[in-house]
Amino acid sequence: VVETAAGAKVMILFIDDTELTVAENARLTIDEYIFDEEDAAANKGRFSFTCGAFIFVSGLIGKTPQPDVEIATPYGSIGLR
């Protein structure tokens, strides 16, 4: 669990170069994260946000033909580039 206070933020860099930036007053749970260069089929990421804003930039885990990444939020909007 990662929680940020007012005026704080955190950037997490995972081994596959996924970047997850959590804004102030947010709560993130990393439910599951598996990255294995030798076995791409086993790779997965599960993240839950109960409040706050975030930026998710996928690394190698999301660049497979059928990426297995889930981000759960109670509500929100998304922008893909």
mmCIF file of C-alpha atoms in Angstrom:
data_model
loop_
_atom_site.group_PDB
_atom_site.id
_atom_site.type_symbol
_atom_site.label_atom_id
_atom_site.label_comp_id
_atom_site.label_asym_id
_atom_site.label_seq_id
_atom_site.Cartn_x
_atom_site.Cartn_y
_atom_site.Cartn_z
ATOM 1 C CA VAL A 1 0.000 0.000 0.000
ATOM 2 C CA VAL A 2 1.284 3.443 -0.984
ATOM 3 C CA GLU A 3 -0.347 6.547 0.486
ATOM 4 C CA THR A 4 0.580 10.144 -0.176
ATOM 5 C CA ALA A 5 -0.189 13.197 1.935
ATOM 6 C CA ALA A 6 -1.036 16.743 0.902
ATOM 7 C CA GLY A 7 1.771 18.238 -1.165
ATOM 8 C CA ALA A 8 3.455 14.851 -1.697
ATOM 9 C CA LYS A 9 3.734 12.484 -4.635
ATOM 10 C CA VAL A 10 5.688 9.356 -5.465
ATOM 11 C CA MET A 11 6.981 7.805 -8.685
ATOM 12 C CA ILE A 12 7.544 4.047 -8.714
ATOM 13 C CA LEU A 13 9.757 2.573 -11.438
ATOM 14 C CA PHE A 14 9.240 -1.160 -11.893
ATOM 15 C CA ILE A 15 11.858 -3.559 -13.274
ATOM 16 C CA ASP A 16 10.164 -3.651 -16.715
ATOM 17 C CA ASP A 17 10.322 0.192 -16.937
ATOM 18 C CA THR A 18 6.657 0.674 -16.034
ATOM 19 C CA GLU A 19 6.257 4.067 -14.356
ATOM 20 C CA LEU A 20 3.494 4.689 -11.849
ATOM 21 C CA THR A 21 3.212 8.217 -10.470
ATOM 22 C CA VAL A 22 0.834 8.734 -7.559
ATOM 23 C CA ALA A 23 -0.373 12.286 -6.877
ATOM 24 C CA GLU A 24 -1.025 13.898 -3.501
ATOM 25 C CA ASN A 25 -3.752 12.615 -1.171
ATOM 26 C CA ALA A 26 -3.910 9.253 -2.944
ATOM 27 C CA ARG A 27 -3.965 5.603 -1.952
ATOM 28 C CA LEU A 28 -2.614 2.819 -4.181
ATOM 29 C CA THR A 29 -2.489 -0.910 -3.513
ATOM 30 C CA ILE A 30 -0.165 -3.068 -5.604
ATOM 31 C CA ASP A 31 -2.263 -6.221 -5.550
ATOM 32 C CA GLU A 32 -0.002 -8.291 -7.791
ATOM 33 C CA TYR A 33 3.004 -7.630 -9.994
ATOM 34 C CA ILE A 34 4.911 -10.332 -11.867
ATOM 35 C CA PHE A 35 7.492 -9.669 -14.560
ATOM 36 C CA ASP A 36 9.625 -12.441 -16.024
ATOM 37 C CA GLU A 37 11.637 -11.702 -19.174
ATOM 38 C CA GLU A 38 11.862 -15.435 -19.879
ATOM 39 C CA ASP A 39 8.110 -16.106 -19.618
ATOM 40 C CA ALA A 40 5.999 -13.226 -20.968
ATOM 41 C CA ALA A 41 2.799 -15.264 -20.523
ATOM 42 C CA ALA A 42 3.273 -15.162 -16.738
ATOM 43 C CA ASN A 43 3.555 -11.372 -16.608
ATOM 44 C CA LYS A 44 0.749 -9.466 -14.918
ATOM 45 C CA GLY A 45 0.019 -6.329 -12.987
ATOM 46 C CA ARG A 46 -2.908 -5.623 -10.668
ATOM 47 C CA PHE A 47 -3.283 -2.197 -9.089
ATOM 48 C CA SER A 48 -6.126 -0.668 -7.041
ATOM 49 C CA PHE A 49 -6.714 3.008 -6.343
ATOM 50 C CA THR A 50 -9.240 3.969 -3.689
ATOM 51 C CA CYS A 51 -8.682 7.705 -4.075
ATOM 52 C CA GLY A 52 -6.458 10.216 -5.819
ATOM 53 C CA ALA A 53 -4.922 10.758 -9.203
ATOM 54 C CA PHE A 54 -2.179 8.787 -10.928
ATOM 55 C CA ILE A 55 -0.252 8.432 -14.166
ATOM 56 C CA PHE A 56 0.504 4.940 -15.480
ATOM 57 C CA VAL A 57 3.038 4.498 -18.288
ATOM 58 C CA SER A 58 3.386 0.859 -19.248
ATOM 59 C CA GLY A 59 6.760 -0.733 -19.635
ATOM 60 C CA LEU A 60 7.386 -4.161 -21.148
ATOM 61 C CA ILE A 61 4.557 -5.777 -19.150
ATOM 62 C CA GLY A 62 1.974 -3.981 -21.287
ATOM 63 C CA LYS A 63 3.718 -4.348 -24.623
ATOM 64 C CA THR A 64 2.873 -7.993 -25.238
ATOM 65 C CA PRO A 65 0.183 -9.121 -27.712
ATOM 66 C CA GLN A 66 -2.281 -9.751 -24.840
ATOM 67 C CA PRO A 67 -1.143 -7.691 -21.857
ATOM 68 C CA ASP A 68 -2.509 -8.707 -18.474
ATOM 69 C CA VAL A 69 -2.704 -5.408 -16.592
ATOM 70 C CA GLU A 70 -5.675 -4.191 -14.555
ATOM 71 C CA ILE A 71 -6.119 -0.878 -12.754
ATOM 72 C CA ALA A 72 -9.181 -0.745 -10.505
ATOM 73 C CA THR A 73 -10.643 2.623 -9.530
ATOM 74 C CA PRO A 74 -13.964 3.585 -7.952
ATOM 75 C CA TYR A 75 -14.506 6.108 -10.771
ATOM 76 C CA GLY A 76 -12.396 8.118 -13.180
ATOM 77 C CA SER A 77 -11.433 9.107 -16.662
ATOM 78 C CA ILE A 78 -8.712 7.808 -18.910
ATOM 79 C CA GLY A 79 -6.564 9.210 -21.667
ATOM 80 C CA LEU A 80 -4.582 6.910 -23.978
ATOM 81 C CA ARG A 81 -1.735 8.086 -26.151
#
